[in-house]
Short mmCIF file of N, CA, C and O and ligand atoms in Angstrom, two decimals:
data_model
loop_
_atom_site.label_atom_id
_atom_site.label_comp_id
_atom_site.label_asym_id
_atom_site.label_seq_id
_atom_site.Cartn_x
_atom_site.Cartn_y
_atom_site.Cartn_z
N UNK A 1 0.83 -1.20 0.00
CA UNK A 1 0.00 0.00 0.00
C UNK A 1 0.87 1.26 0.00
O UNK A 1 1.90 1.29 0.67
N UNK A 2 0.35 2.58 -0.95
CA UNK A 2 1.09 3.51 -1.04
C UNK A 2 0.07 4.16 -0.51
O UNK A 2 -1.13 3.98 -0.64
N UNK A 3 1.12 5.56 0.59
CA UNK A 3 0.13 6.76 0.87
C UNK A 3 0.55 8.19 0.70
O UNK A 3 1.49 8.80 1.21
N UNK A 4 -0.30 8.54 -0.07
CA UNK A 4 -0.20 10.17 -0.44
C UNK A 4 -0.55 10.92 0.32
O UNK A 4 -1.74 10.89 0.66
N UNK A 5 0.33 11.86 0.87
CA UNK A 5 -0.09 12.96 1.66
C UNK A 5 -0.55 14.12 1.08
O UNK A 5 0.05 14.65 0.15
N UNK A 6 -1.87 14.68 1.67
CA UNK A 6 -2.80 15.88 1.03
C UNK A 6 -2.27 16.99 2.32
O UNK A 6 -2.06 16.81 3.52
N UNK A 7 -2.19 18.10 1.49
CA UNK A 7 -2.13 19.25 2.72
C UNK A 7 -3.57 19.95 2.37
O UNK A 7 -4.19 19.61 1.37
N UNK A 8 -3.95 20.75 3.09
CA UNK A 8 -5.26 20.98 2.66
C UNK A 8 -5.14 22.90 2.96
O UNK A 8 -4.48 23.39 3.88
N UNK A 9 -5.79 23.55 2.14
CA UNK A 9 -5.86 25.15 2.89
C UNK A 9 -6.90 25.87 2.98
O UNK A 9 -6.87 27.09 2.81
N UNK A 10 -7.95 25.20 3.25
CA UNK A 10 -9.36 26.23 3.34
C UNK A 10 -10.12 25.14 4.24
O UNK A 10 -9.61 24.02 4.36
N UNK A 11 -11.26 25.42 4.84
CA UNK A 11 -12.22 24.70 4.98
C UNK A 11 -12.77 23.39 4.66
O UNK A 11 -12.57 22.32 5.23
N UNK A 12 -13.57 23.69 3.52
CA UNK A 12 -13.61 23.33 2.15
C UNK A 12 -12.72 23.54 0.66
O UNK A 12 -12.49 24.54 -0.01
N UNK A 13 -12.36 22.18 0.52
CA UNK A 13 -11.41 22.12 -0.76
C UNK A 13 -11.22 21.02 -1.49
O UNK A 13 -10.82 20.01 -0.91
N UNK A 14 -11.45 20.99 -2.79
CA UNK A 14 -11.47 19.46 -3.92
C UNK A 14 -9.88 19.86 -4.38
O UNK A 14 -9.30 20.80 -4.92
N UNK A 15 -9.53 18.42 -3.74
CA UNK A 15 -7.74 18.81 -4.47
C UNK A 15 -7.47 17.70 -5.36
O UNK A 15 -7.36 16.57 -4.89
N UNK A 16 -7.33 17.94 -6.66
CA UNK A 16 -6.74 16.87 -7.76
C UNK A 16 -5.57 16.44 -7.34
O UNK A 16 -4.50 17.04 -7.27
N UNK A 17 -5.96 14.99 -6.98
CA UNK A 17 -4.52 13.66 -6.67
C UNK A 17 -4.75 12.85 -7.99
O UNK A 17 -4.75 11.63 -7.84
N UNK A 18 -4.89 13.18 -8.83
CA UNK A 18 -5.17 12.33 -10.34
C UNK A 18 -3.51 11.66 -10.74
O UNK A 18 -2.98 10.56 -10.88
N UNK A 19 -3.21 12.87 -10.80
CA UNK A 19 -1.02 12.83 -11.03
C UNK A 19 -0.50 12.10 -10.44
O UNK A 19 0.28 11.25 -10.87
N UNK A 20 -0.99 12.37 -8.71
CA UNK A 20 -0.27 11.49 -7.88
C UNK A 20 -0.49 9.73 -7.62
O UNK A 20 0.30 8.88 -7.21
N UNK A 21 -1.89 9.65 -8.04
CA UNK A 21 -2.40 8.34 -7.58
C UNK A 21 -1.49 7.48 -9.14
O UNK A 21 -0.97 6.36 -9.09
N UNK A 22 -1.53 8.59 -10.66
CA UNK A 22 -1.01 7.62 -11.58
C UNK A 22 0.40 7.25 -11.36
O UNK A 22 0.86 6.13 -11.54
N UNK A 23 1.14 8.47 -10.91
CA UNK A 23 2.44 8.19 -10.48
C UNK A 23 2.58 6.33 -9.33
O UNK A 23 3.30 5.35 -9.52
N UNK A 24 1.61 6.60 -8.32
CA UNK A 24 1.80 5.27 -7.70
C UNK A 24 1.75 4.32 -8.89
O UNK A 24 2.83 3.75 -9.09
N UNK A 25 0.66 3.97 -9.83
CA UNK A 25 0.26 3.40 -10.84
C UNK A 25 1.67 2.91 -11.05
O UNK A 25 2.39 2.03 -10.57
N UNK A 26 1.76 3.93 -12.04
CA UNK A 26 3.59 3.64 -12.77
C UNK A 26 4.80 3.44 -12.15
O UNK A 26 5.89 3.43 -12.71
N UNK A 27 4.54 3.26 -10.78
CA UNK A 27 5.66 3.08 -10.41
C UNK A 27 5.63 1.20 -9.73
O UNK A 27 6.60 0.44 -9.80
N UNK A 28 4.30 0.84 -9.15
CA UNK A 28 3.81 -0.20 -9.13
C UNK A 28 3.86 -1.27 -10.36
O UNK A 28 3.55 -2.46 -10.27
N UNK A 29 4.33 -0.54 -11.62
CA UNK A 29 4.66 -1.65 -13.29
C UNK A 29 3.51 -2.21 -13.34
O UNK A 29 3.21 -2.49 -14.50
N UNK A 30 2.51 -2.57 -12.34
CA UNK A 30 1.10 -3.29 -12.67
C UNK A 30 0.71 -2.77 -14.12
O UNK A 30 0.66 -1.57 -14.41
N UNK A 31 0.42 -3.93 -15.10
CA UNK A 31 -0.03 -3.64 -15.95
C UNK A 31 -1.77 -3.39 -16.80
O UNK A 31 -2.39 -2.78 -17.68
N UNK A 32 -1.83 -4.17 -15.94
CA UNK A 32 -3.73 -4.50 -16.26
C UNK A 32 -4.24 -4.98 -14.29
O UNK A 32 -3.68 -5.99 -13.88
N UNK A 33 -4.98 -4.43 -13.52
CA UNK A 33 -5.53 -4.47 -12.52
C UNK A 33 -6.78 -3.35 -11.69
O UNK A 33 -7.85 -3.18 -12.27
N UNK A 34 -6.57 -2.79 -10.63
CA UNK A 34 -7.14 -2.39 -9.87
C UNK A 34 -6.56 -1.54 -9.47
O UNK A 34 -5.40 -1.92 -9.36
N UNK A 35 -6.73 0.18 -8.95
CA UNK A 35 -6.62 0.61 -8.46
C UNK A 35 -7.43 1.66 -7.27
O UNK A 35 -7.93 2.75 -7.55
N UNK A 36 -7.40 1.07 -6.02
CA UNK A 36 -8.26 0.80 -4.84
C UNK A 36 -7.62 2.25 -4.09
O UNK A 36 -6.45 2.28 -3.71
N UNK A 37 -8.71 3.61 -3.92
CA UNK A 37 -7.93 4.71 -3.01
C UNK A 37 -8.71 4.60 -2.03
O UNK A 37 -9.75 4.05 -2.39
N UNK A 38 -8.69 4.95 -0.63
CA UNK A 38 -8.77 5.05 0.06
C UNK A 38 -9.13 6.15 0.88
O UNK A 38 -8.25 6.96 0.60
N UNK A 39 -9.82 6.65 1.67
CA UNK A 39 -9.48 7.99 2.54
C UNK A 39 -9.82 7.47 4.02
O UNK A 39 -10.99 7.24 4.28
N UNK A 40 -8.84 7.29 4.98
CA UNK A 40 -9.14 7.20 6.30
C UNK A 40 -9.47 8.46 7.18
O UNK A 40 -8.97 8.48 8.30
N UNK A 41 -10.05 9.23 6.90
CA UNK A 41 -10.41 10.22 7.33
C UNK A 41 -12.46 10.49 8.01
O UNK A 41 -13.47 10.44 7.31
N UNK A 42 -12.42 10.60 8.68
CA UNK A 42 -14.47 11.21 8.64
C UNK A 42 -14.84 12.11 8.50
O UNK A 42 -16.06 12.21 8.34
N UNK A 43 -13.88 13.45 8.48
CA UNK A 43 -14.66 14.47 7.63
C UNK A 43 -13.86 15.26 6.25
O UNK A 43 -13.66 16.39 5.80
N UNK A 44 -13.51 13.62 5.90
CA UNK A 44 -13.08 14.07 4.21
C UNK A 44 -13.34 13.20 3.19
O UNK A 44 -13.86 12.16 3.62
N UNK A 45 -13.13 13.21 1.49
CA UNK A 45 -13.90 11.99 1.70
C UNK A 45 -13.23 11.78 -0.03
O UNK A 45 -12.00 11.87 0.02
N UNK A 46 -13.60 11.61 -1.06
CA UNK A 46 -13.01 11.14 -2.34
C UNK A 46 -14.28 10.89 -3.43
O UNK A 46 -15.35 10.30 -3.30
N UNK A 47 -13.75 11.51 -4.42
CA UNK A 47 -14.90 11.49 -5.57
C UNK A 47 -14.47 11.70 -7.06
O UNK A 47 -13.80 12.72 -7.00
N UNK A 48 -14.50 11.32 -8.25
CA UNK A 48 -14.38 11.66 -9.58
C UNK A 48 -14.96 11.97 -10.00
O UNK A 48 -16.05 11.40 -9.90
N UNK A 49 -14.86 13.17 -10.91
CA UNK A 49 -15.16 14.30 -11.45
C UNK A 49 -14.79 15.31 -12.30
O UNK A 49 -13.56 15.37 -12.25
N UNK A 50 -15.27 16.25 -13.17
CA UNK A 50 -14.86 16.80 -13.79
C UNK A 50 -13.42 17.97 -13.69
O UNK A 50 -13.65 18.98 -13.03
N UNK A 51 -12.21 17.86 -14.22
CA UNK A 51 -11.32 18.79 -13.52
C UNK A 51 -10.54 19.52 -14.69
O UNK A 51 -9.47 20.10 -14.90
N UNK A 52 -11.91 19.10 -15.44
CA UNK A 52 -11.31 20.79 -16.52
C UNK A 52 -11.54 21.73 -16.13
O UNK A 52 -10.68 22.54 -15.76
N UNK A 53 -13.24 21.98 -16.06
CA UNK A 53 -13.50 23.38 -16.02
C UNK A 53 -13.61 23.49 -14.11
O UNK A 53 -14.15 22.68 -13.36
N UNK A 54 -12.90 24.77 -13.73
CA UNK A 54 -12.73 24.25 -12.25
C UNK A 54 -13.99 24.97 -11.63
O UNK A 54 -13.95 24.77 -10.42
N UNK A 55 -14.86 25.57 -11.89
CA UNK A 55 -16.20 25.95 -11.92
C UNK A 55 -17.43 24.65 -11.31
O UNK A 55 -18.34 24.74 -10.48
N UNK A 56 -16.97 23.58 -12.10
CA UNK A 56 -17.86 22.26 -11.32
C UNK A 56 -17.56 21.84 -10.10
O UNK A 56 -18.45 21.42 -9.37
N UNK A 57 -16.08 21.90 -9.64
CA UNK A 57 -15.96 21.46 -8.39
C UNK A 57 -16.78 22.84 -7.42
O UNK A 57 -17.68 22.61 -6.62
N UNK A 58 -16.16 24.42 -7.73
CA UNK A 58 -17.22 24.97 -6.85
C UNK A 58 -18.16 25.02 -6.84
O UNK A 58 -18.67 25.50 -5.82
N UNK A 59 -19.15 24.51 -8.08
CA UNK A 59 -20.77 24.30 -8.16
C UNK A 59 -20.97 22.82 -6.71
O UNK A 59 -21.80 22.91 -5.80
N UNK A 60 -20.25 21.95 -6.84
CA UNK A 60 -20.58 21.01 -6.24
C UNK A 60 -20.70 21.18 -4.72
O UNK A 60 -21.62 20.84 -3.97
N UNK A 61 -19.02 22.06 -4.34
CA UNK A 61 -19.40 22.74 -3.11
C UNK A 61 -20.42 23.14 -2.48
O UNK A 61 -20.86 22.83 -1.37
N UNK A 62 -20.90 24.06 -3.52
CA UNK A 62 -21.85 25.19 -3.08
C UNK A 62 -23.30 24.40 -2.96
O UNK A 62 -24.18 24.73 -2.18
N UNK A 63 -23.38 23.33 -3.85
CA UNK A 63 -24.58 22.62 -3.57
C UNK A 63 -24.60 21.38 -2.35
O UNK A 63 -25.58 21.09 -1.67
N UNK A 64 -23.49 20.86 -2.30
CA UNK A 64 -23.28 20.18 -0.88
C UNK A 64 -23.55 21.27 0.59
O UNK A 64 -23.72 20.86 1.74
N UNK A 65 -23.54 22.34 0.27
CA UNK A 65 -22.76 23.07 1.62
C UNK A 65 -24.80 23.57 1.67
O UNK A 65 -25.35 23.70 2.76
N UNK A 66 -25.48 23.73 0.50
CA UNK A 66 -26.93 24.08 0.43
C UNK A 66 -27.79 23.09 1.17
O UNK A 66 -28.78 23.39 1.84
N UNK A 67 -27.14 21.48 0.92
CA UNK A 67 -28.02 20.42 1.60
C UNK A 67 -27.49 20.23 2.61
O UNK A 67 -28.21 19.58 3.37
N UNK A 68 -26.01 20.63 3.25
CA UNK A 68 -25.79 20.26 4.91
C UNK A 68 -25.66 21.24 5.24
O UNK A 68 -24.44 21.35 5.12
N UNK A 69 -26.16 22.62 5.80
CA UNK A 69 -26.05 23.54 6.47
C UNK A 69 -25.40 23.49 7.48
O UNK A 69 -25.33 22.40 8.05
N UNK A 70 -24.62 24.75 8.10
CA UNK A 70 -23.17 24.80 8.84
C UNK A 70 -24.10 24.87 10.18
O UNK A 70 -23.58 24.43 11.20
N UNK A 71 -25.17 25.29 10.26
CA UNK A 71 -25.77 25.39 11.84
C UNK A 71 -27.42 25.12 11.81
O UNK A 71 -28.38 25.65 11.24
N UNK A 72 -27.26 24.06 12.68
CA UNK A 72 -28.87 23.55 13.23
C UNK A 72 -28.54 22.77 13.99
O UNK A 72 -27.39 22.78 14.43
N UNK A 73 -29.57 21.76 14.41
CA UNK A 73 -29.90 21.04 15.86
C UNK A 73 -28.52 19.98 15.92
O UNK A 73 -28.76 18.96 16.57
N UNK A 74 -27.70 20.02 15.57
CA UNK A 74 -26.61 19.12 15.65
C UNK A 74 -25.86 18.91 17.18
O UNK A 74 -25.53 19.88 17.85
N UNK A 75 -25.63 17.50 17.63
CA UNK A 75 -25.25 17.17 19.11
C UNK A 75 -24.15 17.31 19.14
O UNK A 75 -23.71 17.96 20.09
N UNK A 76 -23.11 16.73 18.04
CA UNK A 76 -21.98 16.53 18.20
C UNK A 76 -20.88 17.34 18.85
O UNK A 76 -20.46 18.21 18.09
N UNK A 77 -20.17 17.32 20.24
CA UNK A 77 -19.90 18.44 20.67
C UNK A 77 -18.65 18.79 20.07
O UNK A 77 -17.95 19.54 20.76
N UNK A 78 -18.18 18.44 18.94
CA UNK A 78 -16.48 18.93 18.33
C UNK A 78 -17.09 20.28 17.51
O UNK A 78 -16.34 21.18 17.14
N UNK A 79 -18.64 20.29 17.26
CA UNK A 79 -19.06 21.02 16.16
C UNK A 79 -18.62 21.06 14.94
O UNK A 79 -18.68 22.11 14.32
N UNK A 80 -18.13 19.98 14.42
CA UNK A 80 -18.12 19.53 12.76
C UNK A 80 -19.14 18.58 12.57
O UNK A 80 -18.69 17.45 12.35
N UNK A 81 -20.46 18.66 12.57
CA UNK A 81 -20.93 17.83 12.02
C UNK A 81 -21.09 17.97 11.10
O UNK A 81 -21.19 16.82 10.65
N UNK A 82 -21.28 18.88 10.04
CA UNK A 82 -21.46 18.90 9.07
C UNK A 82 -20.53 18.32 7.77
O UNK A 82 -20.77 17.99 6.61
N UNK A 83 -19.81 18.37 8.29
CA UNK A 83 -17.85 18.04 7.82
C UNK A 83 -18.22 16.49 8.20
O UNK A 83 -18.08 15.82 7.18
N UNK A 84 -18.58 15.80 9.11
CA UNK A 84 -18.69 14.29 9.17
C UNK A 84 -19.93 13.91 8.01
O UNK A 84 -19.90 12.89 7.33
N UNK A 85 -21.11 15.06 7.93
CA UNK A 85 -22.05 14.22 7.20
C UNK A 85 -21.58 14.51 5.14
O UNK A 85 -21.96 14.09 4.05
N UNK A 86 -20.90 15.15 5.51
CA UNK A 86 -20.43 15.54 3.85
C UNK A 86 -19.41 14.34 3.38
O UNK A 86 -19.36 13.73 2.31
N UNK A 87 -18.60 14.22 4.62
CA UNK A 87 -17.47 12.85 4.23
C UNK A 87 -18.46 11.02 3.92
O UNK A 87 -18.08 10.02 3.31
N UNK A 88 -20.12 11.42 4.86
CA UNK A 88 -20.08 10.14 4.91
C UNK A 88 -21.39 10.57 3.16
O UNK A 88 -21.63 9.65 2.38
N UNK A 89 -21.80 11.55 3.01
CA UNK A 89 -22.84 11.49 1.49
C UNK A 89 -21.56 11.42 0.58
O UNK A 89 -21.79 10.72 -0.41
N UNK A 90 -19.97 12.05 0.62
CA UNK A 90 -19.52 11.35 -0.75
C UNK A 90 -18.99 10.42 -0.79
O UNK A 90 -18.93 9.83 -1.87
N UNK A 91 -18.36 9.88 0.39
CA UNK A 91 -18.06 8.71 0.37
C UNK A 91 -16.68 8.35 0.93
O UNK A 91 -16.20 9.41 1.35
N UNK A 92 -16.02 7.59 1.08
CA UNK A 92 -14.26 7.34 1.42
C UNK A 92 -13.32 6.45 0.58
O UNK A 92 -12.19 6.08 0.89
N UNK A 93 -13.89 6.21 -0.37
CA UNK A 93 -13.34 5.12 -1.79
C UNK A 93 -13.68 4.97 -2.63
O UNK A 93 -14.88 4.68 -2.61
N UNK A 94 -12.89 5.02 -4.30
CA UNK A 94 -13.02 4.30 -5.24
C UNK A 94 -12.71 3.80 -6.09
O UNK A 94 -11.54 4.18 -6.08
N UNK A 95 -12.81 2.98 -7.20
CA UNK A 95 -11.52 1.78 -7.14
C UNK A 95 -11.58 2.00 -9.15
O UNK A 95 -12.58 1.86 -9.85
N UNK A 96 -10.57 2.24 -9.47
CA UNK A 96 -10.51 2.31 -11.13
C UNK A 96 -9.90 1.31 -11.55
O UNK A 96 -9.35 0.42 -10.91
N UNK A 97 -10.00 1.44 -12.58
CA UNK A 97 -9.45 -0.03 -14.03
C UNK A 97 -8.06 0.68 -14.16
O UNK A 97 -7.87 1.86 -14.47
N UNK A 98 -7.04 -0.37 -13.81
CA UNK A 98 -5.69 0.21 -14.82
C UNK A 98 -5.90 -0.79 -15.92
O UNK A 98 -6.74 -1.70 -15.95
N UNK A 99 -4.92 -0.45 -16.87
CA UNK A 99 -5.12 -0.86 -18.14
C UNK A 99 -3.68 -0.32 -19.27
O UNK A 99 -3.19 0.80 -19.37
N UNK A 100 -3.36 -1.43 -19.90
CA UNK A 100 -2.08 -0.48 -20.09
C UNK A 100 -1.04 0.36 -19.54
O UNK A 100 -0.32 1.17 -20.13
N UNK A 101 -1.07 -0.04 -18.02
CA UNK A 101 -0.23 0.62 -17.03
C UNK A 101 -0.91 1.94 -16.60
O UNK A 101 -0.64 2.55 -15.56
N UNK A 102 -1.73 2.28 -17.44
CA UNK A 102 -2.63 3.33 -16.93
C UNK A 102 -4.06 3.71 -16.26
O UNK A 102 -4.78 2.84 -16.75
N UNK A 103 -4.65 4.25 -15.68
CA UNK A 103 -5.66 4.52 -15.06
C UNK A 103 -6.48 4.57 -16.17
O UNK A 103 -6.10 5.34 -17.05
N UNK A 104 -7.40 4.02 -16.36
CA UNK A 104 -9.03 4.25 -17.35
C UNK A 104 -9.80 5.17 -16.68
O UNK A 104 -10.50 4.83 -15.72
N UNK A 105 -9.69 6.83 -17.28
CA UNK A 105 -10.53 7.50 -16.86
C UNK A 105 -10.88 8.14 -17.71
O UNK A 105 -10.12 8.35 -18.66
N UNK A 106 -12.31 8.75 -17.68
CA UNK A 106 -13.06 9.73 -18.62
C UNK A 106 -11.98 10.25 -19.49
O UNK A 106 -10.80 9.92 -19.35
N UNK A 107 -12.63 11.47 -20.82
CA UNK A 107 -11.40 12.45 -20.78
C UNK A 107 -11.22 13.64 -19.87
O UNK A 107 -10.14 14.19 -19.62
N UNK A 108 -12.43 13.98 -19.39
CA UNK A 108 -12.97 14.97 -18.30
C UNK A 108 -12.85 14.64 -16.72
O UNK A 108 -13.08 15.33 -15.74
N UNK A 109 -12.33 13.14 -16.87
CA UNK A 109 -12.71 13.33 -15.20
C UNK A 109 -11.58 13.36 -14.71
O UNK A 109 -10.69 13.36 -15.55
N UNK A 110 -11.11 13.42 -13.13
CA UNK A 110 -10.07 13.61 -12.50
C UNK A 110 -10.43 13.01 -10.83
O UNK A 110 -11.57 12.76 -10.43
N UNK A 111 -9.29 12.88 -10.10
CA UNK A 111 -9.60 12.08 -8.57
C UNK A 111 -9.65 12.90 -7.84
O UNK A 111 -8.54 13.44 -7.76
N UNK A 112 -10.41 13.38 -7.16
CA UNK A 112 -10.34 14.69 -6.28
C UNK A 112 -10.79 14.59 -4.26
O UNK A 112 -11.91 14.59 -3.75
N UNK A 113 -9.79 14.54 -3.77
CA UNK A 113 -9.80 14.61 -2.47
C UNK A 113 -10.69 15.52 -2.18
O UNK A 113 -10.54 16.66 -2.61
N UNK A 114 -11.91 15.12 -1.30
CA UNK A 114 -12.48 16.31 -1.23
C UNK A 114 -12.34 16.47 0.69
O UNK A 114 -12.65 15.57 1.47
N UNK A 115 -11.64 18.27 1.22
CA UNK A 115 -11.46 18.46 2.22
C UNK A 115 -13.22 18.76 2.95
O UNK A 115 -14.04 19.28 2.19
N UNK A 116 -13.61 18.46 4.19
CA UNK A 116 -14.81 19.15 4.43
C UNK A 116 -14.61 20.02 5.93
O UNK A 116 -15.50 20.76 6.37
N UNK A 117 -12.79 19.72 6.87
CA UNK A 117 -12.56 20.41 7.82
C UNK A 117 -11.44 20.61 8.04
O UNK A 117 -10.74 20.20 8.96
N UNK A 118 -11.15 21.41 6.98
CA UNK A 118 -9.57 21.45 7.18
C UNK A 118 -9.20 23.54 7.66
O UNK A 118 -9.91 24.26 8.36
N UNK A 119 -7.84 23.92 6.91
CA UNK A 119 -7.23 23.49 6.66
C UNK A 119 -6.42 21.93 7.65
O UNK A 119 -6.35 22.19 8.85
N UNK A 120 -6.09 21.03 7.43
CA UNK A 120 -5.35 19.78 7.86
C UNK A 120 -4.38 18.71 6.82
O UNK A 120 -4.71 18.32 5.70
N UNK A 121 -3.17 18.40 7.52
CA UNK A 121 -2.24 17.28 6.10
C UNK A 121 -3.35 16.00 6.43
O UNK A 121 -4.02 15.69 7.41
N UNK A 122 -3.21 15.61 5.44
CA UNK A 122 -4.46 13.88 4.70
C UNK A 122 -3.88 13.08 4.49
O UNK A 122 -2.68 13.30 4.32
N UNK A 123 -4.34 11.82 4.40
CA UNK A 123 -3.30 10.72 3.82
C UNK A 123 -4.91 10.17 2.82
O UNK A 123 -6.07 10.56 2.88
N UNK A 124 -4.26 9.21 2.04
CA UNK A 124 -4.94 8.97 1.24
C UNK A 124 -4.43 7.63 0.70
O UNK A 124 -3.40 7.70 0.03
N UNK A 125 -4.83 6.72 0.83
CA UNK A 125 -4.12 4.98 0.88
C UNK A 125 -4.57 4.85 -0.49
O UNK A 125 -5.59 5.36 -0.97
N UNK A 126 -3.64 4.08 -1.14
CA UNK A 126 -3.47 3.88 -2.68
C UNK A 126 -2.96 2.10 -2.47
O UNK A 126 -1.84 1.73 -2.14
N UNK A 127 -4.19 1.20 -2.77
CA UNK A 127 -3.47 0.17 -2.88
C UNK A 127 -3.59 -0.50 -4.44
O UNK A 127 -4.74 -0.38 -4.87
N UNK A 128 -2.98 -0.94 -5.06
CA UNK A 128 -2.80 -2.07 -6.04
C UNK A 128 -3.08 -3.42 -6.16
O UNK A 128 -2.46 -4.24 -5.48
N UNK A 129 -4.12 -3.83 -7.12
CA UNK A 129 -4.18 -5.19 -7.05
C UNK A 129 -4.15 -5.60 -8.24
O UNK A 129 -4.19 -6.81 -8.48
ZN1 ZN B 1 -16.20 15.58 14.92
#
């Protein structure tokens, strides 16, 4: 297992590890398999997506941040809940086709760490199969 470290600098932040996860790829020689990421984190979380136009990742923000609002009846006394329920609607993994030593992805899409309480450094587990 390889792990990439994310530094994070806002709050909220989608950071393209696309480069980094292929770099593990190619350096792993796997030619045709699996590539399985990871996020051990609960209020961060991992998603693919568009990372041309960088306009979609702040649309996505802005519509995540519309359905979990930063303040209401929430118990949790760290006061991130909202940051836990954003990590657990996108999720903490997902697993692509290599192929040709390379990642099979859209032409548009990209791997994007998504931060929901930072700024904080991330790790992000990259395994190979
Ligand atoms: Zn918490």
């Amino acid at each position: 297992m390889k792990v990439i470290e994310v530094k994070t600098h806002d709050r909220e932040e989608f950071i393209d590890i696309t480069s980094a996860v292929e770099n593990v790829v190619k350096e792993s020689g796997k030619k045709d398999g699996i590539c399985f990421i990871y996020v051990p984190h609960t209020t961060a979380g991992i998603t693919i997506n568009e990372n041309a136009d960088p306009s979609v990742k702040r649309d996505i923000l802005m519509a995540i941040n519309k359905l979990i609002p930063y303040t209401w009846e929430y118990q949790h006394s760290e006061g991130n809940s909202p940051a836990h329920i954003k990590s657990s609607i996108i999720g903490q993994s997902v697993s692509l086709i290599i192929e040709n030593g390379r990642l099979v992805l859209g032409t548009w899409q990209g791997i994007f760490f998504c931060e929901f309480d930072g700024p904080r450094t991330r790790k992000v587990y990259v395994k190979i199969l």
